[in-house]
Tab-separated table of C-alpha atoms in Angstrom:
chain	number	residue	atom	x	y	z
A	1	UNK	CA	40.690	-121.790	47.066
A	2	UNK	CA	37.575	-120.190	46.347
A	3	UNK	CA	38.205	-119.887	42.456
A	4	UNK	CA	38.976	-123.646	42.182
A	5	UNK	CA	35.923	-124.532	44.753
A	6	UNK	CA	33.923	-122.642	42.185
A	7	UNK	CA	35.137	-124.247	39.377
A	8	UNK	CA	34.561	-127.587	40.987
A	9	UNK	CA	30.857	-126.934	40.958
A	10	UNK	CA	29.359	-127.921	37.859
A	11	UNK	CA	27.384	-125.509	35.617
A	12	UNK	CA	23.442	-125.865	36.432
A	13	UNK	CA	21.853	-127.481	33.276
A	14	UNK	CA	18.033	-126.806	31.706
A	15	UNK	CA	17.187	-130.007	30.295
A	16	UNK	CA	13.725	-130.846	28.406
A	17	UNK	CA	11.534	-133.772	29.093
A	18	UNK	CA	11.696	-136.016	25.916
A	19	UNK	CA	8.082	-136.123	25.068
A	20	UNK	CA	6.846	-139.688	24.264
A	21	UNK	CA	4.331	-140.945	21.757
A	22	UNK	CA	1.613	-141.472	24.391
A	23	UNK	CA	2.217	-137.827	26.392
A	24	UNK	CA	2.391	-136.085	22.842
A	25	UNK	CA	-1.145	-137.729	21.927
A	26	UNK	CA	-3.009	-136.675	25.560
A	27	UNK	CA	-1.623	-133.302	24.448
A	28	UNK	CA	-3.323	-132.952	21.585
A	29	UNK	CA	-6.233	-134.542	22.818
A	30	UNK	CA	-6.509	-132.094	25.782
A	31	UNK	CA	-5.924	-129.338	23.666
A	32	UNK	CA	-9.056	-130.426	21.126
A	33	UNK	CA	-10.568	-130.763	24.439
A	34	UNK	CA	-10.357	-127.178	25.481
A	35	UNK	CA	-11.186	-125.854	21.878
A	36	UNK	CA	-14.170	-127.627	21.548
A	37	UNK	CA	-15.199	-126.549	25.088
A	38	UNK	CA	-14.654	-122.983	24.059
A	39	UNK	CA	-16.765	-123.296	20.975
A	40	UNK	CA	-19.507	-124.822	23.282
A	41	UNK	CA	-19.217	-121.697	25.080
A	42	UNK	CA	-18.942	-119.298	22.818
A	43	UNK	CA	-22.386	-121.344	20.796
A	44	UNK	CA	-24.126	-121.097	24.454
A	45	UNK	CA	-23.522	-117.327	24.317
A	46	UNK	CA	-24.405	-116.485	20.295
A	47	UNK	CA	-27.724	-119.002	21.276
A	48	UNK	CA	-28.709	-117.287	24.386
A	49	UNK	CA	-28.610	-113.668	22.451
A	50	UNK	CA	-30.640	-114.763	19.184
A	51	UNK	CA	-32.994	-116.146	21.339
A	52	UNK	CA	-33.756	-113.179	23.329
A	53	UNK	CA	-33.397	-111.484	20.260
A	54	UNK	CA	-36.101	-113.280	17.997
A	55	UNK	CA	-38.054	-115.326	20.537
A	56	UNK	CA	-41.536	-114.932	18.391
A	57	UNK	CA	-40.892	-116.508	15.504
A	58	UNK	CA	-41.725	-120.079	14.965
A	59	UNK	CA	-40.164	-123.341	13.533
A	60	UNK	CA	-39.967	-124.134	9.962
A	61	UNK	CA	-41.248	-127.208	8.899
A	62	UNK	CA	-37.669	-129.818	8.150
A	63	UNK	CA	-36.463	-132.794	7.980
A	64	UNK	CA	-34.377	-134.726	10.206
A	65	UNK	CA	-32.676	-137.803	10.348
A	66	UNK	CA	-29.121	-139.001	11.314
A	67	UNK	CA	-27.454	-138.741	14.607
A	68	UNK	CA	-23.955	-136.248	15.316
A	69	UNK	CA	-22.783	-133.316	14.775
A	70	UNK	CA	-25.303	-131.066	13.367
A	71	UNK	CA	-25.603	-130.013	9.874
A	72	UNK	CA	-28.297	-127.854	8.406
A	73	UNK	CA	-29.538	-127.795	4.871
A	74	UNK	CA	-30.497	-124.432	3.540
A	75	UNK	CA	-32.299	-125.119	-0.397
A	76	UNK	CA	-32.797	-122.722	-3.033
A	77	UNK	CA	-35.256	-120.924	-4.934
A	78	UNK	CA	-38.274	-122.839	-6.115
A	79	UNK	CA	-36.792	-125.227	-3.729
A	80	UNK	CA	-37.476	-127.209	-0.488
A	81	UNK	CA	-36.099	-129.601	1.864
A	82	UNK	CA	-37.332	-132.510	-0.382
A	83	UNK	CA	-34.595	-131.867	-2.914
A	84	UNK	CA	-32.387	-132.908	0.003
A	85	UNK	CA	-33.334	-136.603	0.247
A	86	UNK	CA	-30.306	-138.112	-1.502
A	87	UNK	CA	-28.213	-135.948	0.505
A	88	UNK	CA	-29.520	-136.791	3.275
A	89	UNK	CA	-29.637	-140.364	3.241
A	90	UNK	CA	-25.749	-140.153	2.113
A	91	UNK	CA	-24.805	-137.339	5.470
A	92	UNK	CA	-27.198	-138.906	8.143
A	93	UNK	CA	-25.167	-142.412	9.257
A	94	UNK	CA	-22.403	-139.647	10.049
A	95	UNK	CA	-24.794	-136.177	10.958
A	96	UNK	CA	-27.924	-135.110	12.664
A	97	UNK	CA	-28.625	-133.344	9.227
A	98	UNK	CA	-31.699	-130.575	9.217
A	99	UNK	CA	-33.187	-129.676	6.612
A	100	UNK	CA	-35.151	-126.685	6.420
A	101	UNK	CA	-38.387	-125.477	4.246
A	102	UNK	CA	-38.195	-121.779	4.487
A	103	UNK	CA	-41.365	-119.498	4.382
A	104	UNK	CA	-42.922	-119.768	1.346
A	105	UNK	CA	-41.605	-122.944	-0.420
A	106	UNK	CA	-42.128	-126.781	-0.081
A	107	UNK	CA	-44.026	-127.631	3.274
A	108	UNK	CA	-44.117	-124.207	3.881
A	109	UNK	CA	-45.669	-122.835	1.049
A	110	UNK	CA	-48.630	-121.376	3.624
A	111	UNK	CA	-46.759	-119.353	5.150
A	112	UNK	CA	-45.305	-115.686	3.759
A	113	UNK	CA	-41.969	-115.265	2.283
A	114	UNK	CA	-39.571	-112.430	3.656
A	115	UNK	CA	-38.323	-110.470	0.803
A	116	UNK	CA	-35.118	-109.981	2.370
A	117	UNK	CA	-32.435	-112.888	3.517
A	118	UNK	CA	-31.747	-111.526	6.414
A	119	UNK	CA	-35.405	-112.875	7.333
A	120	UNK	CA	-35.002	-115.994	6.180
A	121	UNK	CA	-31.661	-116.218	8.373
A	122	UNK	CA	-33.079	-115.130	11.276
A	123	UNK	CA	-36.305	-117.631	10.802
A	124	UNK	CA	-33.575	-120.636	10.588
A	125	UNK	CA	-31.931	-119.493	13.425
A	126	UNK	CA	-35.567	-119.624	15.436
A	127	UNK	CA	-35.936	-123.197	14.275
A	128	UNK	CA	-32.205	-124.479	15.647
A	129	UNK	CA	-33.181	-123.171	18.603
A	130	UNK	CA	-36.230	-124.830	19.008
A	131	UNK	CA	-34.433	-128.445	18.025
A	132	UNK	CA	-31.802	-127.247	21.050
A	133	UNK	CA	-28.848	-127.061	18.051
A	134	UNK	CA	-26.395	-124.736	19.254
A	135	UNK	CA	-23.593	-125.197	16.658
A	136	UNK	CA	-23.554	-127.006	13.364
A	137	UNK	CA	-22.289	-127.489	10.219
A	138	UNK	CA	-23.822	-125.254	7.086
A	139	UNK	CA	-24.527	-125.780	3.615
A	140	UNK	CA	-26.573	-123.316	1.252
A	141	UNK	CA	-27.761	-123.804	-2.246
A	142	UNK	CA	-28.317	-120.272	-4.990
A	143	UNK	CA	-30.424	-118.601	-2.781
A	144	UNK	CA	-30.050	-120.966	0.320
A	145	UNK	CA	-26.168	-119.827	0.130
A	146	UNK	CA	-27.307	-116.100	0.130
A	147	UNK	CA	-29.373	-117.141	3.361
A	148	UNK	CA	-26.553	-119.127	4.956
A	149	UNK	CA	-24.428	-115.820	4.596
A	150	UNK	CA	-26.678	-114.230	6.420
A	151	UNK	CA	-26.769	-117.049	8.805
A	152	UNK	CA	-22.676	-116.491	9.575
A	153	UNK	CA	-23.630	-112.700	9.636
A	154	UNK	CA	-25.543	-113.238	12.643
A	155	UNK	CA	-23.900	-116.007	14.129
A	156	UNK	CA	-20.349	-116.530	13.520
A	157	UNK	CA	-19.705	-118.730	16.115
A	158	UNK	CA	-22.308	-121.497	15.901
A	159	UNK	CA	-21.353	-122.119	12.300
A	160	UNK	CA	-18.142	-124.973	12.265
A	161	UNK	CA	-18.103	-124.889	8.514
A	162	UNK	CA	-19.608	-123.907	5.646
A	163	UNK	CA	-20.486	-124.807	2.138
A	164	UNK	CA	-21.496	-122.207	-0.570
A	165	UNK	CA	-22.887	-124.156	-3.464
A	166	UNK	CA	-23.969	-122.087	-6.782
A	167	UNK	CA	-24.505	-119.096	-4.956
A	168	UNK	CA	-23.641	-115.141	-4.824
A	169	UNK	CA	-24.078	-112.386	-2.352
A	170	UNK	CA	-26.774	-109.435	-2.179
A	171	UNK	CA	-29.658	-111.511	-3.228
A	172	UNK	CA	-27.920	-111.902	-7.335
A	173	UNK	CA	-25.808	-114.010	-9.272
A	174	UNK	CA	-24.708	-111.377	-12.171
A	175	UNK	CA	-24.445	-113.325	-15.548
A	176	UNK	CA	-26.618	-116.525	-13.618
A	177	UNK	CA	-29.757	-115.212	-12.138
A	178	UNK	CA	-31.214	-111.982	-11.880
A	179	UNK	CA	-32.156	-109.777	-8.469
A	180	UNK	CA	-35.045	-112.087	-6.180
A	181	UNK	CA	-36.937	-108.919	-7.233
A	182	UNK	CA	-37.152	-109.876	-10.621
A	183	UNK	CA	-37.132	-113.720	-10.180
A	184	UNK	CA	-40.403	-112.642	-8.286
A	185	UNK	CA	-41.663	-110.523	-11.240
A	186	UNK	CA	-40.957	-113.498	-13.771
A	187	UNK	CA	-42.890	-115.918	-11.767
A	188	UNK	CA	-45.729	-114.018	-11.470
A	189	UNK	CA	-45.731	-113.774	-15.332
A	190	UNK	CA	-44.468	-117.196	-16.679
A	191	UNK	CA	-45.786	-119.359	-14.184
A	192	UNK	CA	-44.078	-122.155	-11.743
A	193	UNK	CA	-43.154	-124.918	-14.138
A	194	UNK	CA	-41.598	-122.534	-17.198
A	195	UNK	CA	-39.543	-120.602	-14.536
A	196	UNK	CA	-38.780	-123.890	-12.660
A	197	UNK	CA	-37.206	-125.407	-16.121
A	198	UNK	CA	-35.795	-122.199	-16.714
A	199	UNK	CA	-33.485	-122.154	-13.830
A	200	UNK	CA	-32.676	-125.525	-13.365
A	201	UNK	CA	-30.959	-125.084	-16.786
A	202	UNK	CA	-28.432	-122.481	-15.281
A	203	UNK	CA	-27.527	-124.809	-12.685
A	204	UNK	CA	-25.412	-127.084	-15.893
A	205	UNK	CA	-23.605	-124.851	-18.051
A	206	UNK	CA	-21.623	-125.731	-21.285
A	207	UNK	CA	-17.923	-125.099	-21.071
């Protein structure tokens, strides 16, 4: 009969590939694939914008060494990329590490210093894209972490990851260091090597 036809059919079943070892590790490996193509992407498309967008300004005088993924050095006040050498001689067997002298400070004391981050950002920006970096890794020091803010501000998606050492937003550190306004002021009136040993002293505190 038709009922007993019917029940003589077996019930279609949805069954799941078992997954092995080997097919679960081309998985992931294509999907890291695709990600990192998509950040590649979306650091082509943040590049080609800043470019157009500050195409005038020129490289800062850095450092480089190491060969990898790219990670940028951003020092702080007073600072310059020389205070970077241990650092760098530790990162570069596993990074192409930059880092930068902004306007102002170390090998570029000749040249002006912005009074704002945002100029600072925007003149580190300028010199990745001269070196061809499209994404990298970011780490800021006091003021160099006020300036790698800004960095991320402008450029979320070239930044992998970043490191905020000693640092604040807004150009201050309340408690720790005054506006850059006043650290400006000070200088002017106590001189390089008295405000050098006075900040440096902040950077250690008693607990």
């Amino acid at each position: 009969s038709a009922s007993s036809a019917s029940a003589a059919i077996p019930s279609p079943k949805i069954t799941r590939a078992s997954t092995t070892p080997r097919d679960a590790a081309l998985e992931r490996a294509s999907f890291s694939t695709m990600r990192a193509e998509r950040q590649r992407a979306c650091c082509r498309a943040s590049r080609g914008a800043l470019e157009r967008a500050w195409v005038t300004l020129a490289a800062l005088p850095h450092r480089r060494m190491g060969a990898g993924p790219a990670m940028v050095l951003v020092h702080g006040y007073l600072g310059g990329s020389s205070q970077w050498d241990a650092q760098v001689q530790f990162l570069s067997p596993h990074f192409d590490v930059i880092a930068v002298d902004l306007a102002g400070y170390g090998n570029a004391h000749h040249l002006t210093a912005p009074t704002e981050m945002l100029a600072h950002a925007q003149a580190v920006l300028a010199t990745l894209d001269q070196l061809g970096v499209g994404c990298f890794h970011l780490l800021g020091h006091s003021m160099g972490g006020m300036v790698a803010q800004e960095i991320v501000h402008l450029a979320p998606a070239r930044v992998r990851k970043l490191v905020l050492y000693g640092t604040g937003p807004q150009g201050s550190i309340p408690g720790r260091f005054e506006t850059m306004a006043r650290s400006r002021e000070r200088l002017a009136q106590d001189g390089v090597e008295s405000t050098a040993r006075r900040i440096c002293a902040t950077w250690l505190l008693d607990n």
